Amino acid sequence: MRNNLYHFLQERFLSAADLGLENAGGRCVTYADLDAGSARIARLFRELSLSPGDRVLAQVEKSPQTVMLYLACLRSGMAYVPLNTAYTANELEYFLSDSEPSVVVCSPTALPRIEAHAAGPRVPSFFTLDEQGRGSLIDSADTLPPLDEVLELNADDLAAILYTSGTTGRSKGAMLSHENLSSNAIALHRIWGWTPGDVLIHALPIFHVHGLFVALHTAMLNASRILFLPRFDADGVIELLPRATVMMGVPTFYSRLLERPGLTRDACRNMRLFISGSAPLLLETFETFEASTGHRILERYGMTEAGMITSNPLDGDRLPESVGYPLPGVEVRVADEQGRRLPNGDVGVLEIKGPNVFRGYWRAPEKTKAEFRDDGFFITGDLVTKNADGRIRIVGRAKDLIITGGYNVYPKEVEGYIDALEGVAESAVVGIPHPDFGEGVVGFVVPRSEASVSGDAVIQSLSDSLAKFKIPKQIVVMDKLPRNAMGKVQKNQLREQYRDLFQTSRA
Ligand code: MLC
Ligand code: AMP
């Protein structure tokens, strides 16, 4: 059985072996290079006596060699565990102990810190990889002959574990199988009408579903040229637009592009499709983008646990403030808190089932159980409506989650760190509309009596513990938090009262 996702990708991308990942200067790491490079890393895994299912944890910058590492995991049956490069050593400690990796790949500068944290009963093998794609990983693999074999697997064998924050403040590892990833990639390749000659602008990070799976898999299945940028930069993207036909981004990409005079119809003359997701795309962004470029952005919706779930149609009505229809093979229902199906038009939680839905949380069966219904539907935690023809709109979240520039922040985690600071009695963390990031993280802090707390000091104190995107952009010090009769903090009231906090200045 050819269940290994790598088979699907390789079969397609080797049909254009001289195309591949191209940097802004036109230098290309071809598909043939990716195939050979990943085969050498696979040989290294063999030499290390790794077994299928072993975890390979990577906290590395985006480079073609990072893609090789990921592909090596696929072809040899390892579970790839990518981590946001913004995570601090403190946050990393948890991921190391929870995932128990056999191999850790990190930047040369982070190595001493990470090695120190990983000292324990099972010490992994460590390798480095820098943003130029150099380091001991590639040095070691380059001396080895390629291992051309692609491991035969069962469809539900693990391909990756992606950590996603939990409402309790602790991240959970979503276990994604080869079938989860391949079914989603094949569906997206089809519904977005990928055609020979398509060229993708890839400016997303590759440690999350959006950049790693959605963008890379679909382009690879299409054997497309990928304009591979180390990070998003609006001017850099505008320069590349005339050479491209497809772009994927979070809404912040589009609002930042709109601030540049170079975003014109002419610049987009060869573009076929702009896709947005990971966070809500504002009506204003959709409309201004259409006025400036003539393109209606196609919005889709997904999550770490399920890849892509719904999408606006390629042909037909691409509507703003709607995430379209379920992908082929994905069943959806809108349900109440007990999981009972609600009539069309009612607001409820979206529940889903399909080959894209993950296998559960890593070593957390009780958390997995809590998020699935008995009939196998997964509870997304997103509040939606569905109309009579099946179109989905996201209207809110049942989970206490902030999405800032496409990254998720769970208030509970940040509140935990703030509450532990000296002089702090309690805190509430909420998302407030932000002109650049969609939502900006704001901390409301109540000092202990007699204590005085400054916002700057709170922000400073958090910087050793938390990734920058989680740290509040502003702290508001107050005497007490608004509470309802039950004593529950009224976050809605804070959101309402401070809704204009970021509107005057770009914080
Ligand atoms: C960076 N910062 C952020 C931030 N990104 N703060 C809040 N939210 C973010 N997303 C911090 C920086 O550390 C910096 O702090 C300050 O904010 C300004 O940074 P910047 O230079 O303006 O940011 P930049 O490096 O340009 O990054 C912004 C961005 C990036 C939008 C390009 O965040 C990004 O690439 N986001 C994409 C996330 C993504 O891929 N999500 C997909 C998840 S998958 P300081 O203190 O130094 O000034 C998923 C499923 C699905 O959700 O459906 O797809
Ligand atoms: P993550 O856990 O990072 O995968 O984030 C998944 C969450 O992002 C979903 O549960 C949604 O809340 C949100 N999301 C993704 N795409 C969209 C979208 N197009 N519109 C609104 N929210 C979205």
XYZ file of C-alpha atoms in Angstrom, residues 118-432:
315
model
C 17.088 17.980 27.503
C 19.346 16.285 30.016
C 17.272 13.396 31.309
C 16.808 9.661 31.069
C 16.424 9.700 27.279
C 18.927 12.065 25.756
C 18.201 12.734 22.083
C 20.748 13.230 19.311
C 21.291 16.938 18.664
C 21.938 18.619 15.322
C 22.114 22.221 14.224
C 20.633 24.001 11.230
C 20.982 27.737 10.718
C 18.935 30.105 8.573
C 21.375 29.603 5.689
C 20.567 25.892 5.816
C 24.007 25.026 7.201
C 24.900 23.103 10.321
C 25.752 19.690 11.681
C 22.530 18.148 10.324
C 23.494 18.776 6.721
C 27.219 18.202 7.349
C 26.479 14.772 8.784
C 23.926 13.816 6.136
C 26.069 15.025 3.233
C 28.730 12.424 3.931
C 26.169 9.617 3.623
C 24.752 7.872 0.568
C 21.053 8.608 0.000
C 18.533 6.109 1.315
C 16.162 6.101 -1.621
C 13.609 3.829 -0.025
C 10.278 5.357 0.989
C 8.897 3.443 3.942
C 5.620 1.587 3.457
C 3.191 2.662 6.146
C -0.354 2.297 7.327
C -2.593 5.227 6.429
C -3.007 6.209 10.055
C 0.696 6.117 10.918
C 1.988 9.348 12.376
C 3.472 11.963 10.058
C 3.680 14.898 12.458
C 2.798 16.207 15.869
C 1.881 19.881 15.889
C 1.508 21.579 19.227
C -1.522 23.751 19.678
C -2.202 25.689 22.832
C -4.905 24.426 25.116
C -7.527 26.308 27.060
C -5.938 25.055 30.261
C -2.740 26.875 29.330
C -0.758 23.749 28.412
C -0.076 22.946 24.769
C -1.378 19.718 23.318
C 0.312 17.802 20.537
C -2.104 17.105 17.687
C -1.158 13.776 16.071
C -1.527 13.951 12.297
C -1.342 10.866 10.156
C -0.158 10.419 6.597
C -3.766 10.009 5.536
C -4.815 13.211 7.338
C -2.229 15.154 5.385
C -2.534 13.479 2.004
C -6.350 13.556 1.888
C -6.328 17.261 2.680
C -3.564 18.082 0.200
C -5.267 16.207 -2.626
C -8.635 17.871 -1.908
C -7.121 21.364 -1.812
C -5.067 20.803 -4.934
C -8.263 19.936 -6.757
C -10.700 22.544 -5.421
C -8.285 25.437 -5.872
C -7.779 24.454 -9.484
C -3.992 24.149 -9.463
C -2.794 24.044 -13.049
C 0.549 23.397 -14.732
C 2.608 26.565 -14.668
C 1.199 27.869 -11.375
C 3.858 29.662 -9.308
C 3.371 30.066 -5.546
C 4.598 32.915 -3.359
C 5.506 31.257 -0.067
C 6.104 33.811 2.702
C 4.544 31.914 5.619
C 6.468 30.275 8.427
C 6.840 26.496 8.018
C 6.191 25.383 11.578
C 2.396 25.587 11.296
C -0.297 23.936 9.220
C -0.719 26.886 6.866
C 2.846 27.248 5.575
C 4.024 23.671 6.081
C 1.082 21.635 4.857
C -1.424 23.761 2.958
C 1.059 25.797 0.955
C 3.900 23.320 0.471
C 1.861 20.199 -0.167
C -0.448 21.730 -2.762
C 2.425 23.352 -4.655
C 4.488 20.154 -4.519
C 1.576 18.067 -5.764
C 1.464 20.484 -8.653
C 5.232 20.355 -9.268
C 5.109 24.124 -9.072
C 7.872 26.657 -8.842
C 7.778 28.008 -5.258
C 9.080 31.518 -4.603
C 10.321 30.772 -1.126
C 10.824 33.792 1.138
C 12.401 33.464 4.579
C 9.608 35.590 6.049
C 6.817 37.921 5.022
C 7.921 41.320 3.836
C 5.326 43.377 1.927
C 7.776 45.035 -0.475
C 9.518 41.749 -1.204
C 6.201 40.110 -2.018
C 5.095 42.965 -4.277
C 8.310 42.640 -6.235
C 7.615 38.946 -6.810
C 3.917 39.288 -7.696
C 4.477 39.630 -11.476
C 6.301 36.271 -11.459
C 3.617 34.446 -9.482
C 0.092 33.103 -9.911
C -0.923 31.971 -6.371
C -0.339 33.392 -2.908
C -1.444 32.215 0.527
C -1.376 34.347 3.626
C -2.887 35.322 6.926
C -5.052 38.473 6.895
C -2.147 40.590 8.218
C -0.276 39.856 4.953
C -3.126 41.376 2.969
C -3.627 44.423 5.184
C 0.134 45.103 5.058
C 0.210 44.726 1.252
C -2.612 47.246 1.019
C -0.466 49.870 2.741
C 2.023 49.768 -0.133
C 1.553 51.914 -3.253
C 3.060 49.100 -5.349
C 0.015 46.872 -4.879
C -1.673 47.567 -8.216
C -3.649 45.694 -10.831
C -0.581 45.707 -13.014
C 1.580 44.123 -10.302
C -1.048 41.361 -10.006
C -1.467 40.863 -13.758
C -0.336 37.234 -13.705
C -1.950 36.322 -10.393
C -4.724 33.755 -10.466
C -5.548 33.315 -6.796
C -5.035 34.989 -3.428
C -5.986 32.775 -0.486
C -6.450 33.886 3.127
C -6.907 31.969 6.345
C -5.830 31.211 9.931
C -7.758 34.243 11.220
C -10.851 36.205 10.163
C -10.407 38.357 7.062
C -12.082 41.717 7.644
C -14.705 42.889 5.168
C -12.737 46.100 4.734
C -9.583 44.206 3.742
C -11.528 42.048 1.280
C -13.164 45.079 -0.338
C -10.089 47.304 -0.499
C -8.046 44.457 -1.898
C -10.596 43.910 -4.644
C -10.674 47.629 -5.445
C -6.852 47.813 -5.644
C -6.123 44.599 -7.505
C -9.349 43.337 -9.066
C -8.982 40.086 -7.064
C -11.520 38.700 -4.632
C -9.487 36.987 -1.913
C -10.580 33.386 -1.425
C -11.055 32.765 2.301
C -10.796 29.289 3.777
C -10.926 27.961 7.308
C -8.993 25.294 9.154
C -7.178 24.326 12.293
C -4.164 22.362 13.451
C -6.270 19.340 14.380
C -7.903 19.045 10.984
C -5.950 20.906 8.344
C -8.396 22.661 6.065
C -12.100 22.248 6.770
C -14.009 24.654 4.538
C -13.227 26.897 1.607
C -14.929 29.475 -0.537
C -15.371 28.181 -4.076
C -12.829 28.908 -6.785
C -15.645 29.370 -9.283
C -18.848 30.766 -7.885
C -19.445 33.192 -5.069
C -16.324 34.036 -3.088
C -17.984 35.934 -0.301
C -16.397 38.083 2.377
C -17.089 37.156 6.014
C -17.777 33.590 4.948
C -15.484 30.585 4.907
C -17.474 28.763 2.251
C -18.311 25.082 2.054
C -16.896 21.905 3.599
C -14.075 20.310 1.636
C -14.928 17.131 -0.281
C -15.113 14.232 2.184
C -15.546 16.474 5.235
C -18.841 16.210 7.128
C -19.913 19.169 9.238
C -22.742 19.891 11.630
C -23.653 22.877 13.760
C -24.462 21.704 17.250
C -25.470 22.881 20.680
C -23.436 22.180 23.803
C -24.766 18.619 23.973
C -23.850 17.918 20.384
C -27.428 18.093 19.097
C -27.723 19.301 15.519
C -29.187 22.817 15.243
C -31.441 24.146 12.470
C -29.878 26.133 9.616
C -29.172 29.726 10.577
C -28.771 29.059 14.311
C -25.449 29.828 15.960
C -23.696 26.766 17.341
C -20.353 25.043 17.562
C -18.990 23.508 14.386
C -18.377 19.768 14.667
C -16.530 17.897 11.950
C -15.651 14.407 10.760
C -13.499 13.241 7.884
C -10.163 11.847 6.743
C -8.504 15.153 7.623
C -9.389 14.964 11.329
C -6.410 14.165 13.555
C -5.823 10.971 15.502
C -5.953 12.594 18.923
C -3.692 14.478 21.298
C -0.266 13.028 21.995
C -0.281 11.042 25.211
C -3.482 12.750 26.378
C -6.373 10.333 25.808
C -8.657 12.133 28.225
C -8.200 15.444 26.391
C -8.864 13.674 23.117
C -12.011 12.094 24.511
C -13.289 15.443 25.750
C -13.099 16.941 22.263
C -14.792 14.160 20.330
C -18.458 13.116 20.351
C -19.270 9.435 20.668
C -20.108 9.264 16.965
C -16.639 10.481 16.034
C -17.319 14.165 15.383
C -14.585 16.539 16.553
C -15.704 19.666 18.415
C -13.835 22.608 16.839
C -14.804 25.227 19.429
C -15.644 27.693 16.643
C -19.076 29.318 16.685
C -20.669 29.321 13.275
C -23.856 29.478 11.285
C -24.707 27.337 8.289
C -27.254 28.430 5.702
C -29.582 26.241 3.682
C -27.071 25.657 0.893
C -24.356 24.652 3.379
C -22.277 27.848 3.443
C -20.495 28.404 6.754
C -19.880 31.706 8.525
C -17.699 31.967 11.602
C -19.317 34.283 14.103
C -17.205 33.751 17.225
C -15.335 31.270 19.372
C -16.584 29.107 22.192
C -12.921 28.760 23.265
C -11.083 31.564 25.032
C -8.550 32.166 22.282
C -6.868 35.211 20.762
C -5.577 35.084 17.185
C -2.924 37.703 16.569
C -1.350 37.944 13.127
C -2.348 34.309 12.571
C -0.781 33.013 15.794
C -2.916 31.613 18.592
C -2.578 32.882 22.123
C -4.438 31.258 24.960
C -5.208 33.921 27.610
C -4.998 31.384 30.400
C -1.326 30.721 29.716
C -0.406 34.423 29.728
C -2.558 35.127 32.791
C -0.707 32.353 34.629
C 2.617 34.095 34.057
C 1.292 37.552 34.953
C -0.393 36.319 38.129
C 2.896 34.815 39.279
C 4.646 38.211 39.136
C 5.393 39.962 42.376
C 2.814 42.575 43.332
C 0.112 41.189 41.025
C -3.178 40.138 42.592
C -4.880 38.968 39.402
C -5.133 39.567 35.691
C -7.278 39.072 32.624
C -5.890 38.790 29.115
C -8.097 39.597 26.118
C -7.832 40.281 22.390
C -8.680 43.813 21.263
